[in-house]
Amino acid sequence: MKLLGSLTSPFVRQARVVIAEKQLTERIPLVETNPFENPPELLAANPLGKVPALIGSEIGTLHDSRLICEYIDSLNEQPRLLPAAGDERWRVLLRQATAAGVMDTAAAHVMESRRADGMISPQWQERRNMAMRRGVQAIADELHGTSPALDMGTIATACALAYLDFRHPQISWRQDHPELAVWLDDFAQRESMRTTAPPA
Ligand SMILES: N[C@@H](CCC(=O)N[C@@H](CS)C(=O)NCC(=O)O)C(=O)O
């Protein structure tokens, strides 16, 4: 198997962290892929032309980071990152969905800011800034006073917040949520996070 992805995408990082936590890095190496160059291998693997895409699974080619993460989680039990059933499964999935929404909004904001002069919409930029701030607020409220386990939700959350640090300093989320910043800084010490950090 191999994972097609870029070194800067938070969606790809989420899959890479899951792969690392499951000790599957040698079995599922990353093949650096820039989606904006439309490489034929990526277009064949994902009709949407986005990364990540997973090639060579026993059920064929997979795309979408959440689907890829769930498939990788099914490959072994060490550790299980998505509870199989019960309330905890829904809590983890909700946390993952909020983080995915922050990533979607953050990535769209980056794309908007790369448009030609005069084509950038300040209204959309502001709408996305507000959505990212509300997303972080929801994450902070949910994690407040807890010691969250390593799971699909916390991995997605860490990748989303780290992406805001990387691409969106204007959000200044650390000032508003110091407890969350402490949590991320601690989580970021994990080897899976250190080895997948975007290039400086
Ligand atoms: N929902 C997708 C989103 C993936 C995504 O948007 N990836 C970006 C990189 S951060 C991409 O490939 N963009 C290329 C494009 O939009 O054409 C997932 O979770 O995998």
Short mmCIF file of N, CA, C and O and ligand atoms in Angstrom, two decimals, residues 6 8-12 14 34-36 38 42 46 48-53 63-68 100 103-104 107 111 163, ligand 1:
data_model
loop_
_atom_site.label_atom_id
_atom_site.label_comp_id
_atom_site.label_asym_id
_atom_site.label_seq_id
_atom_site.Cartn_x
_atom_site.Cartn_y
_atom_site.Cartn_z
N SER A 6 0.56 15.38 0.25
CA SER A 6 1.55 16.45 0.37
C SER A 6 2.00 16.56 1.83
O SER A 6 1.34 16.05 2.74
N THR A 8 2.15 19.30 3.55
CA THR A 8 1.54 20.43 4.25
C THR A 8 0.04 20.24 4.53
O THR A 8 -0.53 20.98 5.32
N SER A 9 -0.59 19.27 3.89
CA SER A 9 -2.04 19.10 4.05
C SER A 9 -2.40 18.55 5.44
O SER A 9 -1.86 17.52 5.86
N PRO A 10 -3.33 19.20 6.14
CA PRO A 10 -3.74 18.66 7.44
C PRO A 10 -4.51 17.35 7.30
O PRO A 10 -4.48 16.51 8.21
N PHE A 11 -5.19 17.17 6.17
CA PHE A 11 -5.93 15.92 5.94
C PHE A 11 -4.95 14.75 5.79
O PHE A 11 -5.15 13.66 6.33
N VAL A 12 -3.89 15.01 5.04
CA VAL A 12 -2.85 13.98 4.86
C VAL A 12 -2.16 13.70 6.19
O VAL A 12 -1.92 12.54 6.56
N GLN A 14 -3.35 13.91 9.15
CA GLN A 14 -4.25 13.09 9.98
C GLN A 14 -4.04 11.60 9.65
O GLN A 14 -3.89 10.76 10.53
N ASN A 34 1.67 16.44 -5.18
CA ASN A 34 1.07 17.78 -5.18
C ASN A 34 -0.23 17.73 -5.99
O ASN A 34 -0.19 17.58 -7.22
N PRO A 35 -1.39 17.88 -5.33
CA PRO A 35 -2.65 17.72 -6.06
C PRO A 35 -2.82 18.78 -7.15
O PRO A 35 -3.52 18.53 -8.15
N PHE A 36 -2.18 19.92 -6.97
CA PHE A 36 -2.39 21.02 -7.93
C PHE A 36 -1.61 20.82 -9.23
O PHE A 36 -1.79 21.57 -10.18
N ASN A 38 -2.01 17.94 -10.73
CA ASN A 38 -2.87 16.92 -11.35
C ASN A 38 -2.10 15.68 -11.81
O ASN A 38 -2.24 15.25 -12.97
N LEU A 42 -2.71 10.29 -9.07
CA LEU A 42 -3.70 10.79 -8.11
C LEU A 42 -5.09 10.86 -8.76
O LEU A 42 -6.09 10.46 -8.15
N ASN A 46 -8.23 9.15 -7.14
CA ASN A 46 -9.30 9.97 -6.54
C ASN A 46 -9.90 10.85 -7.63
O ASN A 46 -9.25 11.79 -8.11
N LEU A 48 -11.74 13.20 -7.44
CA LEU A 48 -11.82 14.60 -7.03
C LEU A 48 -10.46 15.30 -7.10
O LEU A 48 -10.36 16.51 -6.91
N GLY A 49 -9.39 14.53 -7.33
CA GLY A 49 -8.06 15.11 -7.49
C GLY A 49 -7.48 15.65 -6.19
O GLY A 49 -6.61 16.53 -6.22
N LYS A 50 -7.94 15.15 -5.06
CA LYS A 50 -7.46 15.65 -3.77
C LYS A 50 -6.62 14.61 -3.05
O LYS A 50 -6.78 13.41 -3.28
N VAL A 51 -5.78 15.10 -2.15
CA VAL A 51 -5.02 14.22 -1.26
C VAL A 51 -5.63 14.32 0.13
O VAL A 51 -6.18 15.37 0.48
N PRO A 52 -5.56 13.22 0.90
CA PRO A 52 -4.86 11.96 0.64
C PRO A 52 -5.69 10.98 -0.20
O PRO A 52 -6.91 11.06 -0.24
N ALA A 53 -4.94 10.03 -0.84
CA ALA A 53 -5.55 8.86 -1.46
C ALA A 53 -4.70 7.66 -1.07
O ALA A 53 -3.47 7.77 -0.99
N HIS A 63 -10.24 7.16 -1.04
CA HIS A 63 -9.97 8.58 -0.84
C HIS A 63 -10.85 9.13 0.26
O HIS A 63 -11.80 8.48 0.69
N ASP A 64 -10.50 10.30 0.71
CA ASP A 64 -11.11 11.01 1.85
C ASP A 64 -10.40 10.57 3.14
O ASP A 64 -10.38 9.37 3.48
N SER A 65 -9.87 11.56 3.84
CA SER A 65 -9.02 11.24 5.00
C SER A 65 -9.77 10.44 6.07
O SER A 65 -9.19 9.53 6.67
N ARG A 66 -11.05 10.77 6.28
CA ARG A 66 -11.74 10.05 7.37
C ARG A 66 -11.95 8.58 7.03
O ARG A 66 -11.78 7.70 7.87
N LEU A 67 -12.30 8.34 5.77
CA LEU A 67 -12.48 6.94 5.33
C LEU A 67 -11.14 6.20 5.41
O LEU A 67 -11.06 5.06 5.90
N ILE A 68 -10.08 6.86 4.94
CA ILE A 68 -8.75 6.23 4.97
C ILE A 68 -8.35 5.92 6.42
O ILE A 68 -7.86 4.82 6.72
N ALA A 100 -12.50 18.29 11.24
CA ALA A 100 -12.49 18.24 9.77
C ALA A 100 -13.10 19.52 9.20
O ALA A 100 -12.63 20.05 8.18
N MET A 103 -10.54 22.18 9.36
CA MET A 103 -9.56 21.97 8.28
C MET A 103 -10.12 22.39 6.92
O MET A 103 -9.44 23.04 6.13
N ASP A 104 -11.38 22.01 6.63
CA ASP A 104 -12.01 22.38 5.36
C ASP A 104 -12.03 23.90 5.20
O ASP A 104 -11.68 24.44 4.14
N ALA A 107 -8.46 25.33 4.79
CA ALA A 107 -7.89 25.06 3.46
C ALA A 107 -8.57 25.96 2.42
O ALA A 107 -7.90 26.51 1.53
N MET A 111 -6.84 28.79 -0.15
CA MET A 111 -7.08 28.84 -1.60
C MET A 111 -7.58 30.23 -2.01
O MET A 111 -7.13 30.80 -3.01
N TYR A 163 -2.56 23.06 12.04
CA TYR A 163 -2.67 23.71 10.72
C TYR A 163 -3.00 25.20 10.88
O TYR A 163 -2.51 26.03 10.11
N1 LIG B 1 -12.50 15.86 2.42
C1 LIG B 1 -11.17 15.61 1.93
C2 LIG B 1 -10.45 16.95 1.73
C3 LIG B 1 -9.06 16.77 1.13
C4 LIG B 1 -8.50 18.10 0.62
O1 LIG B 1 -9.20 19.11 0.48
N2 LIG B 1 -7.20 18.07 0.30
C5 LIG B 1 -6.57 19.26 -0.27
C6 LIG B 1 -5.16 19.43 0.26
S1 LIG B 1 -5.19 20.16 1.86
C7 LIG B 1 -6.45 19.05 -1.77
O2 LIG B 1 -6.04 18.01 -2.22
N3 LIG B 1 -6.83 20.06 -2.56
C8 LIG B 1 -6.78 20.00 -3.99
C9 LIG B 1 -7.99 20.60 -4.63
O3 LIG B 1 -8.84 21.17 -3.90
O4 LIG B 1 -8.10 20.53 -5.84
C10 LIG B 1 -10.41 14.70 2.89
O5 LIG B 1 -10.76 14.67 4.09
O6 LIG B 1 -9.51 13.97 2.45
#
